[in-house]
């Protein structure tokens, strides 16, 4: 009957929806703790900005189920990134379970630097008067040490670094952009295209590449544990 056909159709939709949900849930569930700031910029929000960038890029891979960050920092306050024991292991797993996470990604911005030097030279112009200009030699370096930790065992699954390095030489100084990033901790469209912005993007992409290359291993590990 028509009623039975409709019931069957609805049942099939629910079944396929359930299958899709299960397939999605098979991705490793990762909670990202806000990265610690560089030692020389302890009061900056650089770590927060880089964490936001990583969260977006990691979600875009489609390989990880990245959980909301709202309560992550609060629930993991006692975990010391520099400690091999990660703080109180007795509370580590329960806190992870509250987040619904299989893995906790922690990191620290260990290098966030920009240097610039200028040298004056005489520039001959074909149109207009000759002038003195300054050639700026610029270098930007970003490094994030990160660890992916199994919430249930507090065991480090991945311990790597995300590294970005960029150099350039031009007549344009980027010192004002660098100071703006350091004072605000935020990357605007302009600052993202700067040398330090490109080095930061490279470091984040390096982290994503390393996590993505190991996502299958992490997924199998999570499935086995389940």
mmCIF file of N, CA and C in Angstrom, residues 19-151:
data_model
loop_
_atom_site.group_PDB
_atom_site.id
_atom_site.type_symbol
_atom_site.label_atom_id
_atom_site.label_comp_id
_atom_site.label_asym_id
_atom_site.label_seq_id
_atom_site.Cartn_x
_atom_site.Cartn_y
_atom_site.Cartn_z
ATOM 1 N N UNK A 19 23.974 5.384 8.663
ATOM 2 C CA UNK A 19 25.237 4.904 8.096
ATOM 3 C C UNK A 19 26.178 6.069 7.857
ATOM 4 N N UNK A 20 25.633 7.170 7.322
ATOM 5 C CA UNK A 20 26.466 8.361 7.068
ATOM 6 C C UNK A 20 27.024 8.912 8.365
ATOM 7 N N UNK A 21 26.190 8.909 9.423
ATOM 8 C CA UNK A 21 26.642 9.430 10.722
ATOM 9 C C UNK A 21 27.747 8.565 11.289
ATOM 10 N N UNK A 22 27.590 7.233 11.147
ATOM 11 C CA UNK A 22 28.621 6.324 11.647
ATOM 12 C C UNK A 22 29.937 6.529 10.896
ATOM 13 N N UNK A 23 29.803 6.705 9.564
ATOM 14 C CA UNK A 23 31.010 6.911 8.751
ATOM 15 C C UNK A 23 31.723 8.184 9.176
ATOM 16 N N UNK A 24 30.932 9.235 9.462
ATOM 17 C CA UNK A 24 31.534 10.491 9.882
ATOM 18 C C UNK A 24 32.201 10.340 11.249
ATOM 19 N N UNK A 25 31.533 9.607 12.140
ATOM 20 C CA UNK A 25 32.061 9.420 13.483
ATOM 21 C C UNK A 25 33.332 8.576 13.502
ATOM 22 N N UNK A 26 33.627 7.887 12.397
ATOM 23 C CA UNK A 26 34.824 7.055 12.359
ATOM 24 C C UNK A 26 36.092 7.895 12.269
ATOM 25 N N UNK A 27 35.936 9.174 11.944
ATOM 26 C CA UNK A 27 37.113 10.041 11.906
ATOM 27 C C UNK A 27 37.622 10.272 13.325
ATOM 28 N N UNK A 28 38.928 10.381 13.488
ATOM 29 C CA UNK A 28 39.477 10.656 14.826
ATOM 30 C C UNK A 28 38.911 11.961 15.391
ATOM 31 N N UNK A 29 38.441 11.915 16.637
ATOM 32 C CA UNK A 29 37.902 13.101 17.287
ATOM 33 C C UNK A 29 39.026 13.813 18.036
ATOM 34 N N UNK A 30 39.325 15.013 17.592
ATOM 35 C CA UNK A 30 40.484 15.743 18.111
ATOM 36 C C UNK A 30 40.051 17.040 18.780
ATOM 37 N N UNK A 31 40.511 17.241 19.999
ATOM 38 C CA UNK A 31 40.327 18.512 20.703
ATOM 39 C C UNK A 31 41.662 19.258 20.651
ATOM 40 N N UNK A 32 41.615 20.523 20.310
ATOM 41 C CA UNK A 32 42.846 21.315 20.187
ATOM 42 C C UNK A 32 42.929 22.306 21.343
ATOM 43 N N UNK A 33 43.966 22.178 22.129
ATOM 44 C CA UNK A 33 44.220 23.117 23.227
ATOM 45 C C UNK A 33 44.957 24.330 22.664
ATOM 46 N N UNK A 34 44.567 25.511 23.088
ATOM 47 C CA UNK A 34 45.196 26.733 22.584
ATOM 48 C C UNK A 34 46.705 26.682 22.760
ATOM 49 N N UNK A 35 47.430 26.964 21.689
ATOM 50 C CA UNK A 35 48.886 26.919 21.726
ATOM 51 C C UNK A 35 49.444 27.941 22.718
ATOM 52 N N UNK A 36 50.478 27.542 23.433
ATOM 53 C CA UNK A 36 51.162 28.465 24.333
ATOM 54 C C UNK A 36 51.912 29.511 23.514
ATOM 55 N N UNK A 37 51.983 30.719 24.029
ATOM 56 C CA UNK A 37 52.656 31.814 23.334
ATOM 57 C C UNK A 37 54.173 31.634 23.339
ATOM 58 N N UNK A 38 54.855 32.308 22.425
ATOM 59 C CA UNK A 38 56.326 32.302 22.468
ATOM 60 C C UNK A 38 56.810 32.867 23.801
ATOM 61 N N UNK A 39 57.942 32.385 24.255
ATOM 62 C CA UNK A 39 58.465 32.801 25.562
ATOM 63 C C UNK A 39 58.683 34.309 25.637
ATOM 64 N N UNK A 40 59.108 34.915 24.539
ATOM 65 C CA UNK A 40 59.397 36.354 24.553
ATOM 66 C C UNK A 40 58.151 37.203 24.310
ATOM 67 N N UNK A 41 56.989 36.558 24.088
ATOM 68 C CA UNK A 41 55.738 37.286 23.907
ATOM 69 C C UNK A 41 54.652 36.613 24.739
ATOM 70 N N UNK A 42 54.922 36.447 26.022
ATOM 71 C CA UNK A 42 54.037 35.682 26.895
ATOM 72 C C UNK A 42 52.651 36.291 27.018
ATOM 73 N N UNK A 43 52.523 37.609 26.855
ATOM 74 C CA UNK A 43 51.227 38.266 27.017
ATOM 75 C C UNK A 43 50.516 38.493 25.687
ATOM 76 N N UNK A 44 51.073 37.957 24.637
ATOM 77 C CA UNK A 44 50.475 38.120 23.321
ATOM 78 C C UNK A 44 49.345 37.114 23.110
ATOM 79 N N UNK A 45 48.624 37.237 22.015
ATOM 80 C CA UNK A 45 47.590 36.265 21.649
ATOM 81 C C UNK A 45 47.987 35.516 20.378
ATOM 82 N N UNK A 46 49.286 35.465 20.136
ATOM 83 C CA UNK A 46 49.788 34.766 18.953
ATOM 84 C C UNK A 46 49.365 33.300 18.977
ATOM 85 N N UNK A 47 49.502 32.664 20.139
ATOM 86 C CA UNK A 47 49.131 31.254 20.253
ATOM 87 C C UNK A 47 47.679 31.023 19.891
ATOM 88 N N UNK A 48 46.809 31.926 20.318
ATOM 89 C CA UNK A 48 45.385 31.804 20.026
ATOM 90 C C UNK A 48 45.120 31.951 18.531
ATOM 91 N N UNK A 49 45.789 32.903 17.893
ATOM 92 C CA UNK A 49 45.599 33.126 16.460
ATOM 93 C C UNK A 49 46.055 31.914 15.652
ATOM 94 N N UNK A 50 47.209 31.346 16.013
ATOM 95 C CA UNK A 50 47.715 30.188 15.297
ATOM 96 C C UNK A 50 46.815 28.969 15.504
ATOM 97 N N UNK A 51 46.239 28.850 16.693
ATOM 98 C CA UNK A 51 45.320 27.741 16.957
ATOM 99 C C UNK A 51 44.070 27.864 16.102
ATOM 100 N N UNK A 52 43.557 29.075 15.960
ATOM 101 C CA UNK A 52 42.395 29.303 15.100
ATOM 102 C C UNK A 52 42.712 28.916 13.657
ATOM 103 N N UNK A 53 43.889 29.309 13.190
ATOM 104 C CA UNK A 53 44.284 28.985 11.823
ATOM 105 C C UNK A 53 44.394 27.476 11.625
ATOM 106 N N UNK A 54 45.001 26.801 12.595
ATOM 107 C CA UNK A 54 45.162 25.352 12.497
ATOM 108 C C UNK A 54 43.805 24.646 12.524
ATOM 109 N N UNK A 55 42.915 25.094 13.406
ATOM 110 C CA UNK A 55 41.591 24.486 13.498
ATOM 111 C C UNK A 55 40.873 24.533 12.154
ATOM 112 N N UNK A 56 40.916 25.686 11.507
ATOM 113 C CA UNK A 56 40.266 25.855 10.204
ATOM 114 C C UNK A 56 40.874 24.935 9.162
ATOM 115 N N UNK A 57 42.207 24.916 9.089
ATOM 116 C CA UNK A 57 42.879 24.106 8.075
ATOM 117 C C UNK A 57 42.695 22.616 8.319
ATOM 118 N N UNK A 58 42.678 22.211 9.592
ATOM 119 C CA UNK A 58 42.510 20.801 9.916
ATOM 120 C C UNK A 58 41.088 20.344 9.578
ATOM 121 N N UNK A 59 40.118 21.191 9.831
ATOM 122 C CA UNK A 59 38.736 20.869 9.471
ATOM 123 C C UNK A 59 38.587 20.734 7.964
ATOM 124 N N UNK A 60 39.301 21.577 7.232
ATOM 125 C CA UNK A 60 39.195 21.565 5.773
ATOM 126 C C UNK A 60 39.724 20.281 5.140
ATOM 127 N N UNK A 61 40.560 19.543 5.853
ATOM 128 C CA UNK A 61 41.070 18.282 5.304
ATOM 129 C C UNK A 61 39.975 17.221 5.257
ATOM 130 N N UNK A 62 38.998 17.327 6.150
ATOM 131 C CA UNK A 62 37.935 16.338 6.206
ATOM 132 C C UNK A 62 38.354 15.021 6.830
ATOM 133 N N UNK A 63 39.583 14.952 7.321
ATOM 134 C CA UNK A 63 40.100 13.701 7.875
ATOM 135 C C UNK A 63 39.921 13.600 9.382
ATOM 136 N N UNK A 64 39.630 14.723 10.022
ATOM 137 C CA UNK A 64 39.501 14.742 11.474
ATOM 138 C C UNK A 64 38.176 15.368 11.873
ATOM 139 N N UNK A 65 37.631 14.888 12.967
ATOM 140 C CA UNK A 65 36.453 15.504 13.572
ATOM 141 C C UNK A 65 36.970 16.433 14.665
ATOM 142 N N UNK A 66 37.080 17.716 14.330
ATOM 143 C CA UNK A 66 37.668 18.698 15.248
ATOM 144 C C UNK A 66 36.576 19.250 16.157
ATOM 145 N N UNK A 67 36.750 19.087 17.455
ATOM 146 C CA UNK A 67 35.732 19.492 18.419
ATOM 147 C C UNK A 67 35.827 20.986 18.733
ATOM 148 N N UNK A 68 34.742 21.535 19.241
ATOM 149 C CA UNK A 68 34.699 22.946 19.599
ATOM 150 C C UNK A 68 35.706 23.240 20.712
ATOM 151 N N UNK A 69 36.289 24.441 20.665
ATOM 152 C CA UNK A 69 37.334 24.795 21.607
ATOM 153 C C UNK A 69 36.824 25.466 22.876
ATOM 154 N N UNK A 70 35.525 25.721 22.954
ATOM 155 C CA UNK A 70 34.976 26.549 24.029
ATOM 156 C C UNK A 70 35.433 26.137 25.421
ATOM 157 N N UNK A 71 35.407 24.830 25.726
ATOM 158 C CA UNK A 71 35.721 24.382 27.085
ATOM 159 C C UNK A 71 37.048 23.640 27.180
ATOM 160 N N UNK A 72 37.729 23.505 26.093
ATOM 161 C CA UNK A 72 38.941 22.679 26.069
ATOM 162 C C UNK A 72 40.011 23.221 27.007
ATOM 163 N N UNK A 73 40.286 24.514 26.910
ATOM 164 C CA UNK A 73 41.346 25.096 27.742
ATOM 165 C C UNK A 73 41.012 24.999 29.228
ATOM 166 N N UNK A 74 39.744 25.206 29.555
ATOM 167 C CA UNK A 74 39.329 25.160 30.956
ATOM 168 C C UNK A 74 39.474 23.743 31.520
ATOM 169 N N UNK A 75 39.136 22.744 30.723
ATOM 170 C CA UNK A 75 39.166 21.366 31.184
ATOM 171 C C UNK A 75 40.576 20.772 31.216
ATOM 172 N N UNK A 76 41.510 21.444 30.576
ATOM 173 C CA UNK A 76 42.867 20.894 30.517
ATOM 174 C C UNK A 76 43.899 21.831 31.140
ATOM 175 N N UNK A 77 43.461 22.685 32.048
ATOM 176 C CA UNK A 77 44.371 23.675 32.632
ATOM 177 C C UNK A 77 45.554 23.041 33.354
ATOM 178 N N UNK A 78 45.330 21.882 34.000
ATOM 179 C CA UNK A 78 46.393 21.300 34.815
ATOM 180 C C UNK A 78 47.410 20.526 33.990
ATOM 181 N N UNK A 79 47.170 20.388 32.674
ATOM 182 C CA UNK A 79 48.104 19.639 31.836
ATOM 183 C C UNK A 79 49.283 20.530 31.474
ATOM 184 N N UNK A 80 50.459 20.099 31.835
ATOM 185 C CA UNK A 80 51.676 20.861 31.580
ATOM 186 C C UNK A 80 52.302 20.358 30.294
ATOM 187 N N UNK A 81 52.375 21.228 29.284
ATOM 188 C CA UNK A 81 52.931 20.823 27.991
ATOM 189 C C UNK A 81 54.366 20.340 28.116
ATOM 190 N N UNK A 82 55.125 20.937 29.008
ATOM 191 C CA UNK A 82 56.532 20.578 29.149
ATOM 192 C C UNK A 82 56.770 19.328 29.962
ATOM 193 N N UNK A 83 55.735 18.769 30.538
ATOM 194 C CA UNK A 83 55.897 17.594 31.380
ATOM 195 C C UNK A 83 55.639 16.322 30.596
ATOM 196 N N UNK A 84 56.496 15.340 30.764
ATOM 197 C CA UNK A 84 56.323 14.072 30.064
ATOM 198 C C UNK A 84 55.102 13.328 30.571
ATOM 199 N N UNK A 85 54.690 13.636 31.814
ATOM 200 C CA UNK A 85 53.540 12.963 32.405
ATOM 201 C C UNK A 85 52.219 13.658 32.125
ATOM 202 N N UNK A 86 52.268 14.861 31.516
ATOM 203 C CA UNK A 86 51.077 15.629 31.212
ATOM 204 C C UNK A 86 50.185 15.854 32.424
ATOM 205 N N UNK A 87 50.809 16.270 33.515
ATOM 206 C CA UNK A 87 50.029 16.624 34.688
ATOM 207 C C UNK A 87 49.443 15.404 35.377
ATOM 208 N N UNK A 88 48.238 15.529 35.837
ATOM 209 C CA UNK A 88 47.567 14.467 36.582
ATOM 210 C C UNK A 88 46.909 13.480 35.626
ATOM 211 N N UNK A 89 47.542 12.327 35.415
ATOM 212 C CA UNK A 89 47.014 11.348 34.465
ATOM 213 C C UNK A 89 45.689 10.766 34.919
ATOM 214 N N UNK A 90 45.414 10.789 36.236
ATOM 215 C CA UNK A 90 44.155 10.238 36.737
ATOM 216 C C UNK A 90 42.962 11.045 36.244
ATOM 217 N N UNK A 91 43.183 12.345 36.027
ATOM 218 C CA UNK A 91 42.079 13.190 35.564
ATOM 219 C C UNK A 91 42.158 13.447 34.068
ATOM 220 N N UNK A 92 43.239 12.996 33.461
ATOM 221 C CA UNK A 92 43.430 13.265 32.035
ATOM 222 C C UNK A 92 42.316 12.628 31.203
ATOM 223 N N UNK A 93 42.096 11.311 31.381
ATOM 224 C CA UNK A 93 41.077 10.610 30.606
ATOM 225 C C UNK A 93 39.668 11.106 30.900
ATOM 226 N N UNK A 94 39.278 11.286 32.176
ATOM 227 C CA UNK A 94 37.930 11.808 32.441
ATOM 228 C C UNK A 94 37.665 13.153 31.784
ATOM 229 N N UNK A 95 38.667 14.028 31.795
ATOM 230 C CA UNK A 95 38.477 15.332 31.174
ATOM 231 C C UNK A 95 38.327 15.176 29.662
ATOM 232 N N UNK A 96 39.099 14.253 29.096
ATOM 233 C CA UNK A 96 38.968 14.001 27.669
ATOM 234 C C UNK A 96 37.602 13.462 27.320
ATOM 235 N N UNK A 97 37.070 12.601 28.182
ATOM 236 C CA UNK A 97 35.750 12.038 27.940
ATOM 237 C C UNK A 97 34.669 13.114 27.996
ATOM 238 N N UNK A 98 34.868 14.113 28.870
ATOM 239 C CA UNK A 98 33.919 15.208 28.945
ATOM 240 C C UNK A 98 33.898 15.994 27.632
ATOM 241 N N UNK A 99 35.043 16.029 26.970
ATOM 242 C CA UNK A 99 35.128 16.720 25.692
ATOM 243 C C UNK A 99 34.619 15.856 24.549
ATOM 244 N N UNK A 100 34.513 14.572 24.773
ATOM 245 C CA UNK A 100 34.147 13.652 23.699
ATOM 246 C C UNK A 100 35.293 13.418 22.750
ATOM 247 N N UNK A 101 36.518 13.664 23.212
ATOM 248 C CA UNK A 101 37.688 13.570 22.341
ATOM 249 C C UNK A 101 38.420 12.250 22.518
ATOM 250 N N UNK A 102 38.981 11.768 21.414
ATOM 251 C CA UNK A 102 39.894 10.626 21.461
ATOM 252 C C UNK A 102 41.337 11.107 21.616
ATOM 253 N N UNK A 103 41.582 12.277 21.045
ATOM 254 C CA UNK A 103 42.944 12.808 21.051
ATOM 255 C C UNK A 103 42.931 14.282 21.437
ATOM 256 N N UNK A 104 43.983 14.680 22.100
ATOM 257 C CA UNK A 104 44.175 16.083 22.451
ATOM 258 C C UNK A 104 45.439 16.574 21.763
ATOM 259 N N UNK A 105 45.291 17.644 20.992
ATOM 260 C CA UNK A 105 46.432 18.236 20.297
ATOM 261 C C UNK A 105 46.886 19.450 21.093
ATOM 262 N N UNK A 106 48.130 19.400 21.571
ATOM 263 C CA UNK A 106 48.702 20.504 22.336
ATOM 264 C C UNK A 106 49.939 21.030 21.622
ATOM 265 N N UNK A 107 50.215 22.290 21.790
ATOM 266 C CA UNK A 107 51.377 22.847 21.124
ATOM 267 C C UNK A 107 51.885 24.111 21.781
ATOM 268 N N UNK A 108 53.067 24.504 21.396
ATOM 269 C CA UNK A 108 53.673 25.736 21.885
ATOM 270 C C UNK A 108 54.416 26.406 20.737
ATOM 271 N N UNK A 109 54.190 27.706 20.590
ATOM 272 C CA UNK A 109 54.903 28.475 19.566
ATOM 273 C C UNK A 109 56.306 28.738 20.110
ATOM 274 N N UNK A 110 57.268 27.963 19.667
ATOM 275 C CA UNK A 110 58.620 28.046 20.215
ATOM 276 C C UNK A 110 59.497 29.054 19.472
ATOM 277 N N UNK A 111 59.065 29.457 18.293
ATOM 278 C CA UNK A 111 59.806 30.499 17.572
ATOM 279 C C UNK A 111 58.819 31.315 16.750
ATOM 280 N N UNK A 112 58.828 32.611 16.977
ATOM 281 C CA UNK A 112 58.002 33.531 16.196
ATOM 282 C C UNK A 112 58.822 34.803 16.067
ATOM 283 N N UNK A 113 59.586 34.890 14.988
ATOM 284 C CA UNK A 113 60.567 35.977 14.891
ATOM 285 C C UNK A 113 60.593 36.597 13.501
ATOM 286 N N UNK A 114 60.941 37.867 13.506
ATOM 287 C CA UNK A 114 61.089 38.607 12.260
ATOM 288 C C UNK A 114 62.271 39.560 12.402
ATOM 289 N N UNK A 115 63.151 39.525 11.441
ATOM 290 C CA UNK A 115 64.309 40.432 11.449
ATOM 291 C C UNK A 115 64.368 41.181 10.127
ATOM 292 N N UNK A 116 64.872 42.380 10.217
ATOM 293 C CA UNK A 116 64.931 43.228 9.030
ATOM 294 C C UNK A 116 66.126 44.164 9.135
ATOM 295 N N UNK A 117 66.876 44.254 8.085
ATOM 296 C CA UNK A 117 68.006 45.191 8.038
ATOM 297 C C UNK A 117 67.946 45.948 6.719
ATOM 298 N N UNK A 118 68.408 47.211 6.744
ATOM 299 C CA UNK A 118 68.332 48.038 5.545
ATOM 300 C C UNK A 118 69.689 48.587 5.128
ATOM 301 N N UNK A 119 69.858 48.704 3.836
ATOM 302 C CA UNK A 119 71.095 49.270 3.292
ATOM 303 C C UNK A 119 70.738 50.282 2.209
ATOM 304 N N UNK A 120 71.261 51.486 2.376
ATOM 305 C CA UNK A 120 70.943 52.554 1.432
ATOM 306 C C UNK A 120 71.777 52.423 0.154
ATOM 307 N N UNK A 121 71.125 52.726 -0.977
ATOM 308 C CA UNK A 121 71.851 52.728 -2.249
ATOM 309 C C UNK A 121 71.291 53.836 -3.142
ATOM 310 N N UNK A 122 72.085 54.219 -4.117
ATOM 311 C CA UNK A 122 71.702 55.263 -5.058
ATOM 312 C C UNK A 122 70.986 54.614 -6.239
ATOM 313 N N UNK A 123 69.755 55.052 -6.512
ATOM 314 C CA UNK A 123 68.944 54.451 -7.561
ATOM 315 C C UNK A 123 68.810 55.411 -8.734
ATOM 316 N N UNK A 124 69.193 54.896 -9.902
ATOM 317 C CA UNK A 124 69.086 55.686 -11.128
ATOM 318 C C UNK A 124 67.721 55.422 -11.758
ATOM 319 N N UNK A 125 66.953 56.486 -11.955
ATOM 320 C CA UNK A 125 65.619 56.379 -12.549
ATOM 321 C C UNK A 125 65.637 56.865 -13.988
ATOM 322 N N UNK A 126 65.067 56.064 -14.878
ATOM 323 C CA UNK A 126 64.993 56.463 -16.289
ATOM 324 C C UNK A 126 64.016 57.606 -16.474
ATOM 325 N N UNK A 127 62.986 57.618 -15.640
ATOM 326 C CA UNK A 127 62.010 58.704 -15.687
ATOM 327 C C UNK A 127 62.007 59.383 -14.313
ATOM 328 N N UNK A 128 62.317 60.647 -14.285
ATOM 329 C CA UNK A 128 62.353 61.355 -13.020
ATOM 330 C C UNK A 128 63.761 61.415 -12.453
ATOM 331 N N UNK A 129 63.904 62.115 -11.347
ATOM 332 C CA UNK A 129 65.239 62.300 -10.758
ATOM 333 C C UNK A 129 65.751 61.015 -10.093
ATOM 334 N N UNK A 130 67.058 60.915 -10.037
ATOM 335 C CA UNK A 130 67.668 59.797 -9.311
ATOM 336 C C UNK A 130 67.481 60.005 -7.810
ATOM 337 N N UNK A 131 67.377 58.912 -7.074
ATOM 338 C CA UNK A 131 67.099 59.019 -5.642
ATOM 339 C C UNK A 131 67.906 57.999 -4.850
ATOM 340 N N UNK A 132 67.905 58.208 -3.548
ATOM 341 C CA UNK A 132 68.460 57.211 -2.630
ATOM 342 C C UNK A 132 67.309 56.349 -2.097
ATOM 343 N N UNK A 133 67.513 55.052 -2.118
ATOM 344 C CA UNK A 133 66.500 54.134 -1.600
ATOM 345 C C UNK A 133 67.164 53.190 -0.600
ATOM 346 N N UNK A 134 66.337 52.478 0.154
ATOM 347 C CA UNK A 134 66.843 51.506 1.122
ATOM 348 C C UNK A 134 66.377 50.104 0.716
ATOM 349 N N UNK A 135 67.321 49.212 0.572
ATOM 350 C CA UNK A 135 67.000 47.809 0.326
ATOM 351 C C UNK A 135 66.889 47.091 1.669
ATOM 352 N N UNK A 136 65.734 46.495 1.904
ATOM 353 C CA UNK A 136 65.492 45.790 3.158
ATOM 354 C C UNK A 136 65.658 44.279 2.958
ATOM 355 N N UNK A 137 66.517 43.688 3.767
ATOM 356 C CA UNK A 137 66.671 42.240 3.785
ATOM 357 C C UNK A 137 65.872 41.696 4.961
ATOM 358 N N UNK A 138 64.907 40.824 4.664
ATOM 359 C CA UNK A 138 63.945 40.400 5.679
ATOM 360 C C UNK A 138 63.939 38.885 5.844
ATOM 361 N N UNK A 139 63.710 38.453 7.076
ATOM 362 C CA UNK A 139 63.615 37.023 7.373
ATOM 363 C C UNK A 139 62.577 36.781 8.456
ATOM 364 N N UNK A 140 61.743 35.773 8.231
ATOM 365 C CA UNK A 140 60.703 35.409 9.197
ATOM 366 C C UNK A 140 60.785 33.915 9.489
ATOM 367 N N UNK A 141 60.669 33.556 10.758
ATOM 368 C CA UNK A 141 60.728 32.154 11.177
ATOM 369 C C UNK A 141 59.621 31.866 12.179
ATOM 370 N N UNK A 142 58.918 30.767 11.939
ATOM 371 C CA UNK A 142 57.849 30.330 12.845
ATOM 372 C C UNK A 142 58.014 28.835 13.086
ATOM 373 N N UNK A 143 57.937 28.452 14.339
ATOM 374 C CA UNK A 143 58.005 27.029 14.689
ATOM 375 C C UNK A 143 57.006 26.739 15.806
ATOM 376 N N UNK A 144 56.249 25.684 15.614
ATOM 377 C CA UNK A 144 55.290 25.224 16.625
ATOM 378 C C UNK A 144 55.617 23.772 16.959
ATOM 379 N N UNK A 145 55.972 23.520 18.218
ATOM 380 C CA UNK A 145 56.158 22.144 18.685
ATOM 381 C C UNK A 145 54.801 21.627 19.135
ATOM 382 N N UNK A 146 54.380 20.498 18.597
ATOM 383 C CA UNK A 146 53.046 19.998 18.952
ATOM 384 C C UNK A 146 53.087 18.509 19.264
ATOM 385 N N UNK A 147 52.111 18.081 20.042
ATOM 386 C CA UNK A 147 51.973 16.680 20.418
ATOM 387 C C UNK A 147 50.505 16.276 20.323
ATOM 388 N N UNK A 148 50.280 15.120 19.755
ATOM 389 C CA UNK A 148 48.948 14.535 19.725
ATOM 390 C C UNK A 148 48.914 13.431 20.767
ATOM 391 N N UNK A 149 48.040 13.585 21.753
ATOM 392 C CA UNK A 149 48.012 12.683 22.903
ATOM 393 C C UNK A 149 46.731 11.865 22.917
ATOM 394 N N UNK A 150 46.872 10.576 23.146
ATOM 395 C CA UNK A 150 45.727 9.684 23.315
ATOM 396 C C UNK A 150 45.090 9.989 24.670
ATOM 397 N N UNK A 151 43.837 10.435 24.656
ATOM 398 C CA UNK A 151 43.171 10.845 25.889
ATOM 399 C C UNK A 151 43.025 9.689 26.875
#
